[in-house]
Tab-separated table of N, CA and C in Angstrom:
chain	number	residue	atom	x	y	z
P	98	MET	N	11.293	-1.674	-13.480
P	98	MET	CA	10.978	-0.480	-12.741
P	98	MET	C	9.473	-0.348	-12.556
P	99	VAL	N	8.725	-0.587	-13.608
P	99	VAL	CA	7.277	-0.468	-13.525
P	99	VAL	C	6.736	-1.463	-12.515
P	100	ALA	N	7.317	-2.662	-12.460
P	100	ALA	CA	6.862	-3.669	-11.505
P	100	ALA	C	7.053	-3.189	-10.079
P	101	VAL	N	8.146	-2.496	-9.807
P	101	VAL	CA	8.396	-1.968	-8.474
P	101	VAL	C	7.313	-0.975	-8.090
P	102	ILE	N	6.956	-0.104	-8.994
P	102	ILE	CA	5.934	0.904	-8.716
P	102	ILE	C	4.585	0.238	-8.481
P	103	ILE	N	4.251	-0.752	-9.275
P	103	ILE	CA	2.990	-1.454	-9.115
P	103	ILE	C	2.957	-2.188	-7.784
P	104	VAL	N	4.058	-2.842	-7.432
P	104	VAL	CA	4.125	-3.558	-6.163
P	104	VAL	C	3.946	-2.590	-5.002
P	105	LEU	N	4.595	-1.441	-5.054
P	105	LEU	CA	4.455	-0.467	-3.981
P	105	LEU	C	3.026	0.026	-3.866
P	106	ALA	N	2.379	0.252	-4.974
P	106	ALA	CA	1.000	0.729	-4.948
P	106	ALA	C	0.073	-0.343	-4.393
P	107	ALA	N	0.344	-1.599	-4.689
P	107	ALA	CA	-0.522	-2.678	-4.227
P	107	ALA	C	-0.214	-3.106	-2.797
P	108	ALA	N	0.970	-2.811	-2.321
P	108	ALA	CA	1.398	-3.289	-1.011
P	108	ALA	C	0.578	-2.714	0.133
P	109	CYS	N	0.105	-1.520	0.011
P	109	CYS	CA	-0.675	-0.867	1.064
P	109	CYS	C	-2.050	-0.543	0.507
P	110	GLN	N	-2.899	-1.522	0.422
P	110	GLN	CA	-4.198	-1.375	-0.224
P	110	GLN	C	-5.104	-0.384	0.491
P	111	ARG	N	-5.522	0.615	-0.168
P	111	ARG	CA	-6.523	1.585	0.255
P	111	ARG	C	-6.949	2.338	-1.004
P	112	ALA	N	-8.073	3.027	-0.952
P	112	ALA	CA	-8.508	3.839	-2.086
P	112	ALA	C	-7.646	5.084	-2.159
P	113	ALA	N	-7.303	5.523	-3.341
P	113	ALA	CA	-6.414	6.667	-3.538
P	113	ALA	C	-7.192	7.963	-3.652
P	114	LEU	N	-6.506	9.068	-3.369
P	114	LEU	CA	-7.075	10.374	-3.659
P	114	LEU	C	-7.296	10.461	-5.161
P	115	PRO	N	-8.246	11.242	-5.610
P	115	PRO	CA	-8.456	11.363	-7.058
P	115	PRO	C	-7.182	11.820	-7.763
P	116	ALA	N	-6.919	11.253	-8.933
P	116	ALA	CA	-5.702	11.568	-9.681
P	116	ALA	C	-5.631	13.041	-10.064
P	117	SER	N	-6.760	13.708	-10.140
P	117	SER	CA	-6.768	15.105	-10.564
P	117	SER	C	-6.537	16.078	-9.404
P	118	THR	N	-6.166	15.564	-8.243
P	118	THR	CA	-5.975	16.435	-7.093
P	118	THR	C	-4.945	17.518	-7.390
P	119	PRO	N	-5.272	18.781	-7.115
P	119	PRO	CA	-4.352	19.866	-7.427
P	119	PRO	C	-3.306	20.122	-6.339
P	120	VAL	N	-3.370	19.401	-5.224
P	120	VAL	CA	-2.453	19.689	-4.128
P	120	VAL	C	-1.022	19.388	-4.514
P	121	ARG	N	-0.103	20.158	-3.954
P	121	ARG	CA	1.312	20.001	-4.262
P	121	ARG	C	2.108	20.207	-2.988
P	122	ASN	N	2.948	19.213	-2.635
P	122	ASN	CA	3.768	19.281	-1.419
P	122	ASN	C	2.911	19.660	-0.216
P	123	THR	N	1.792	18.980	-0.056
P	123	THR	CA	0.825	19.315	0.971
P	123	THR	C	0.751	18.218	2.020
P	124	GLU	N	0.626	18.636	3.276
P	124	GLU	CA	0.404	17.692	4.358
P	124	GLU	C	-1.065	17.750	4.763
P	125	ILE	N	-1.627	16.580	5.014
P	125	ILE	CA	-2.985	16.489	5.528
P	125	ILE	C	-2.965	15.548	6.722
P	126	LYS	N	-4.021	15.580	7.515
P	126	LYS	CA	-4.160	14.613	8.593
P	126	LYS	C	-5.035	13.471	8.103
P	127	ASN	N	-4.572	12.239	8.322
P	127	ASN	CA	-5.390	11.096	7.941
P	127	ASN	C	-6.395	10.801	9.049
P	128	LYS	N	-7.156	9.727	8.918
P	128	LYS	CA	-8.196	9.392	9.890
P	128	LYS	C	-7.629	9.198	11.295
P	129	SER	N	-6.374	8.787	11.386
P	129	SER	CA	-5.738	8.571	12.687
P	129	SER	C	-5.168	9.851	13.274
P	130	GLY	N	-5.259	10.946	12.539
P	130	GLY	CA	-4.704	12.212	12.999
P	130	GLY	C	-3.227	12.381	12.676
P	131	GLN	N	-2.666	11.440	11.945
P	131	GLN	CA	-1.260	11.477	11.561
P	131	GLN	C	-1.076	12.399	10.363
P	132	LEU	N	-0.031	13.247	10.401
P	132	LEU	CA	0.288	14.078	9.244
P	132	LEU	C	0.916	13.216	8.166
P	133	ILE	N	0.397	13.344	6.948
P	133	ILE	CA	0.925	12.601	5.816
P	133	ILE	C	1.033	13.538	4.619
P	134	LEU	N	1.877	13.179	3.674
P	134	LEU	CA	1.973	13.933	2.435
P	134	LEU	C	0.845	13.512	1.504
P	135	ALA	N	0.326	14.479	0.745
P	135	ALA	CA	-0.752	14.193	-0.198
P	135	ALA	C	-0.518	14.965	-1.483
P	136	GLY	N	-0.815	14.337	-2.590
P	136	GLY	CA	-0.724	15.000	-3.878
P	136	GLY	C	0.660	14.911	-4.500
P	137	HIS	N	0.881	15.755	-5.457
P	137	HIS	CA	2.125	15.760	-6.223
P	137	HIS	C	3.248	16.417	-5.419
P	138	ALA	N	4.429	15.844	-5.511
P	138	ALA	CA	5.570	16.390	-4.776
P	138	ALA	C	6.859	15.995	-5.482
P	139	SER	N	7.882	16.744	-5.205
P	139	SER	CA	9.211	16.388	-5.689
P	139	SER	C	9.881	15.542	-4.612
P	140	PRO	N	10.934	14.822	-4.961
P	140	PRO	CA	11.608	13.984	-3.961
P	140	PRO	C	12.080	14.748	-2.724
P	141	TRP	N	12.385	16.020	-2.857
P	141	TRP	CA	12.860	16.774	-1.684
P	141	TRP	C	11.793	16.893	-0.605
P	142	ALA	N	10.519	16.638	-0.939
P	142	ALA	CA	9.444	16.720	0.055
P	142	ALA	C	9.685	15.748	1.204
P	143	MET	N	10.390	14.662	0.926
P	143	MET	CA	10.657	13.680	1.975
P	143	MET	C	11.792	14.110	2.888
P	144	GLN	N	12.311	15.304	2.676
P	144	GLN	CA	13.319	15.851	3.594
P	144	GLN	C	12.678	16.737	4.659
P	145	GLN	N	11.354	16.834	4.646
P	145	GLN	CA	10.647	17.568	5.685
P	145	GLN	C	10.719	16.755	6.980
P	146	PRO	N	10.610	17.430	8.135
P	146	PRO	CA	10.812	16.766	9.431
P	146	PRO	C	10.018	15.478	9.665
P	147	ASN	N	8.787	15.385	9.230
P	147	ASN	CA	7.984	14.186	9.498
P	147	ASN	C	8.398	12.968	8.689
P	148	TYR	N	9.254	13.140	7.680
P	148	TYR	CA	9.576	12.049	6.767
P	148	TYR	C	11.089	11.807	6.655
P	149	LYS	N	11.873	12.793	7.038
P	149	LYS	CA	13.323	12.763	6.844
P	149	LYS	C	13.987	11.554	7.501
P	150	GLU	N	13.566	11.194	8.700
P	150	GLU	CA	14.232	10.100	9.414
P	150	GLU	C	14.128	8.777	8.660
P	151	TRP	N	12.907	8.397	8.258
P	151	TRP	CA	12.776	7.124	7.550
P	151	TRP	C	13.366	7.195	6.149
P	152	TYR	N	13.254	8.359	5.510
P	152	TYR	CA	13.822	8.492	4.171
P	152	TYR	C	15.346	8.334	4.220
P	153	ASP	N	15.986	9.088	5.101
P	153	ASP	CA	17.454	9.029	5.200
P	153	ASP	C	17.943	7.644	5.594
P	154	ARG	N	17.250	7.000	6.527
P	154	ARG	CA	17.658	5.661	6.967
P	154	ARG	C	17.635	4.687	5.794
P	155	SER	N	16.556	4.674	5.038
P	155	SER	CA	16.445	3.742	3.923
P	155	SER	C	17.420	4.094	2.795
P	156	PHE	N	17.529	5.375	2.469
P	156	PHE	CA	18.414	5.825	1.397
P	156	PHE	C	19.876	5.538	1.735
P	157	ASN	N	20.299	5.913	2.931
P	157	ASN	CA	21.712	5.807	3.312
P	157	ASN	C	22.151	4.377	3.578
P	158	ASN	N	21.248	3.510	3.987
P	158	ASN	CA	21.622	2.132	4.316
P	158	ASN	C	21.515	1.185	3.126
P	159	TYR	N	21.181	1.704	1.962
P	159	TYR	CA	21.036	0.852	0.784
P	159	TYR	C	22.256	1.002	-0.120
P	160	THR	N	22.759	-0.122	-0.581
P	160	THR	CA	23.894	-0.120	-1.500
P	160	THR	C	23.400	-0.513	-2.886
P	161	VAL	N	23.604	0.376	-3.827
P	161	VAL	CA	23.178	0.132	-5.205
P	161	VAL	C	24.212	-0.742	-5.898
P	162	ASP	N	23.737	-1.738	-6.625
P	162	ASP	CA	24.614	-2.571	-7.428
P	162	ASP	C	25.098	-1.738	-8.616
P	163	ALA	N	26.395	-1.524	-8.690
P	163	ALA	CA	26.967	-0.650	-9.717
P	163	ALA	C	26.710	-1.155	-11.133
P	164	VAL	N	26.731	-2.465	-11.313
P	164	VAL	CA	26.495	-3.035	-12.646
P	164	VAL	C	25.060	-2.746	-13.086
P	165	THR	N	24.124	-2.935	-12.181
P	165	THR	CA	22.720	-2.661	-12.498
P	165	THR	C	22.513	-1.186	-12.819
P	166	ALA	N	23.132	-0.314	-12.040
P	166	ALA	CA	23.004	1.128	-12.282
P	166	ALA	C	23.522	1.487	-13.671
P	167	GLN	N	24.629	0.899	-14.071
P	167	GLN	CA	25.180	1.183	-15.398
P	167	GLN	C	24.292	0.633	-16.508
P	168	GLN	N	23.658	-0.503	-16.268
P	168	GLN	CA	22.750	-1.073	-17.258
P	168	GLN	C	21.491	-0.222	-17.405
P	169	LEU	N	21.052	0.395	-16.319
P	169	LEU	CA	19.858	1.232	-16.353
P	169	LEU	C	20.112	2.592	-17.002
P	170	LYS	N	21.332	3.061	-16.920
P	170	LYS	CA	21.662	4.415	-17.384
P	170	LYS	C	21.132	4.734	-18.779
P	171	PRO	N	21.416	3.921	-19.801
P	171	PRO	CA	20.904	4.273	-21.135
P	171	PRO	C	19.378	4.151	-21.238
P	172	LEU	N	18.799	3.310	-20.428
P	172	LEU	CA	17.345	3.130	-20.469
P	172	LEU	C	16.601	4.317	-19.847
P	173	LEU	N	17.262	5.037	-18.956
P	173	LEU	CA	16.634	6.152	-18.250
P	173	LEU	C	16.908	7.509	-18.893
P	174	ALA	N	17.791	7.536	-19.880
P	174	ALA	CA	18.143	8.799	-20.524
P	174	ALA	C	16.901	9.470	-21.098
P	175	ASN	N	16.731	10.748	-20.792
P	175	ASN	CA	15.620	11.567	-21.294
P	175	ASN	C	14.241	11.038	-20.903
P	176	LYS	N	14.166	10.344	-19.799
P	176	LYS	CA	12.891	9.819	-19.324
P	176	LYS	C	12.398	10.636	-18.133
P	177	THR	N	11.094	10.587	-17.913
P	177	THR	CA	10.485	11.127	-16.704
P	177	THR	C	9.812	9.953	-16.004
P	178	MET	N	9.546	10.120	-14.714
P	178	MET	CA	8.958	9.027	-13.966
P	178	MET	C	8.008	9.566	-12.909
P	179	GLU	N	6.893	8.881	-12.735
P	179	GLU	CA	5.960	9.171	-11.657
P	179	GLU	C	5.945	7.965	-10.736
P	180	ILE	N	6.065	8.228	-9.442
P	180	ILE	CA	6.044	7.168	-8.445
P	180	ILE	C	4.874	7.442	-7.512
P	181	PHE	N	3.984	6.480	-7.393
P	181	PHE	CA	2.846	6.589	-6.493
P	181	PHE	C	3.209	5.910	-5.183
P	182	LEU	N	2.976	6.590	-4.075
P	182	LEU	CA	3.340	6.045	-2.776
P	182	LEU	C	2.479	6.633	-1.685
P	183	ARG	N	2.640	6.083	-0.489
P	183	ARG	CA	1.949	6.570	0.702
P	183	ARG	C	3.010	6.859	1.750
P	184	SER	N	3.027	8.052	2.291
P	184	SER	CA	4.071	8.422	3.241
P	184	SER	C	3.963	7.645	4.542
P	185	TRP	N	2.817	7.071	4.839
P	185	TRP	CA	2.624	6.305	6.064
P	185	TRP	C	2.862	4.812	5.870
P	186	CYS	N	3.064	4.369	4.670
P	186	CYS	CA	3.185	2.946	4.343
P	186	CYS	C	4.625	2.468	4.506
P	187	GLY	N	4.813	1.427	5.293
P	187	GLY	CA	6.152	0.889	5.531
P	187	GLY	C	6.866	0.460	4.263
P	188	ASP	N	6.136	-0.127	3.319
P	188	ASP	CA	6.758	-0.543	2.059
P	188	ASP	C	7.258	0.670	1.275
P	189	SER	N	6.453	1.731	1.224
P	189	SER	CA	6.874	2.954	0.531
P	189	SER	C	8.057	3.589	1.242
P	190	GLN	N	8.030	3.604	2.562
P	190	GLN	CA	9.121	4.201	3.333
P	190	GLN	C	10.435	3.465	3.108
P	191	ARG	N	10.363	2.164	2.905
P	191	ARG	CA	11.574	1.369	2.691
P	191	ARG	C	12.028	1.422	1.231
P	192	GLU	N	11.106	1.239	0.298
P	192	GLU	CA	11.497	1.020	-1.099
P	192	GLU	C	11.661	2.279	-1.942
P	193	VAL	N	10.883	3.310	-1.714
P	193	VAL	CA	10.987	4.499	-2.560
P	193	VAL	C	12.338	5.201	-2.383
P	194	PRO	N	12.837	5.395	-1.161
P	194	PRO	CA	14.183	5.980	-1.054
P	194	PRO	C	15.245	5.127	-1.759
P	195	ARG	N	15.105	3.823	-1.680
P	195	ARG	CA	16.049	2.933	-2.368
P	195	ARG	C	15.944	3.100	-3.879
P	196	LEU	N	14.724	3.168	-4.382
P	196	LEU	CA	14.514	3.372	-5.814
P	196	LEU	C	15.125	4.697	-6.263
P	197	LEU	N	14.919	5.742	-5.483
P	197	LEU	CA	15.492	7.045	-5.839
P	197	LEU	C	17.019	6.998	-5.844
P	198	LYS	N	17.594	6.228	-4.935
P	198	LYS	CA	19.055	6.087	-4.919
P	198	LYS	C	19.538	5.351	-6.158
P	199	VAL	N	18.817	4.308	-6.565
P	199	VAL	CA	19.166	3.580	-7.788
P	199	VAL	C	19.099	4.520	-8.986
P	200	LEU	N	18.011	5.286	-9.084
P	200	LEU	CA	17.854	6.221	-10.200
P	200	LEU	C	18.966	7.256	-10.213
P	201	GLN	N	19.298	7.772	-9.049
P	201	GLN	CA	20.373	8.766	-8.940
P	201	GLN	C	21.713	8.161	-9.368
P	202	ASP	N	22.019	6.961	-8.892
P	202	ASP	CA	23.277	6.305	-9.259
P	202	ASP	C	23.316	5.936	-10.737
P	203	ALA	N	22.145	5.756	-11.341
P	203	ALA	CA	22.073	5.446	-12.775
P	203	ALA	C	22.107	6.716	-13.623
P	204	GLY	N	22.245	7.863	-12.966
P	204	GLY	CA	22.400	9.117	-13.685
P	204	GLY	C	21.111	9.813	-14.052
P	205	MET	N	19.988	9.361	-13.521
P	205	MET	CA	18.721	10.025	-13.838
P	205	MET	C	18.623	11.325	-13.056
P	206	ASP	N	18.187	12.360	-13.718
P	206	ASP	CA	17.968	13.654	-13.079
P	206	ASP	C	16.719	13.536	-12.215
P	207	THR	N	16.881	13.629	-10.888
P	207	THR	CA	15.729	13.443	-10.002
P	207	THR	C	14.714	14.577	-10.132
P	208	ALA	N	15.055	15.640	-10.827
P	208	ALA	CA	14.066	16.682	-11.117
P	208	ALA	C	13.012	16.157	-12.089
P	209	LYS	N	13.324	15.058	-12.767
P	209	LYS	CA	12.378	14.444	-13.699
P	209	LYS	C	11.555	13.343	-13.028
P	210	VAL	N	11.694	13.225	-11.704
P	210	VAL	CA	10.927	12.246	-10.943
P	210	VAL	C	9.854	12.993	-10.165
P	211	SER	N	8.624	12.577	-10.355
P	211	SER	CA	7.502	13.173	-9.640
P	211	SER	C	6.912	12.134	-8.705
P	212	LEU	N	6.730	12.518	-7.458
P	212	LEU	CA	6.096	11.642	-6.486
P	212	LEU	C	4.637	12.042	-6.365
P	213	ILE	N	3.778	11.055	-6.301
P	213	ILE	CA	2.353	11.309	-6.116
P	213	ILE	C	1.930	10.556	-4.878
P	214	PHE	N	1.720	11.300	-3.801
P	214	PHE	CA	1.351	10.718	-2.519
P	214	PHE	C	-0.153	10.529	-2.477
P	215	VAL	N	-0.578	9.338	-2.131
P	215	VAL	CA	-1.985	9.017	-2.081
P	215	VAL	C	-2.352	8.543	-0.679
P	216	ASP	N	-3.636	8.580	-0.380
P	216	ASP	CA	-4.147	8.100	0.891
P	216	ASP	C	-5.568	7.645	0.666
P	217	TYR	N	-6.125	6.991	1.662
P	217	TYR	CA	-7.522	6.604	1.566
P	217	TYR	C	-8.401	7.840	1.739
P	218	ARG	N	-9.609	7.742	1.264
P	218	ARG	CA	-10.542	8.865	1.373
P	218	ARG	C	-10.971	9.021	2.822
P	219	THR	N	-11.069	10.270	3.249
P	219	THR	CA	-11.495	10.528	4.627
P	219	THR	C	-12.978	10.745	4.690
């Protein structure tokens, strides 16, 4: 799991917003004028209009391996998780919804999953 998060963070190389950013479920405009999510958010933030289409497509079109989900279940019990991603990054758009589906199928409470959206400095 940690490798997946590291790969996602490295896949779209740019400098991140400072880790101490107080923003929560916030949209900002990047240098291109595109609205993106920034800061800490819950998974439901990706159900907002600007993100829902890619999130639903990736989540709904992915089939979780049931054996893997069952193997992960005891490992995820009573755990919390932070996922760093970029709402504009194709790798994040494809893999994070899939990861959330795996976690959900493995019985992890998604309320214990925190998303931290990062972007390059403007």
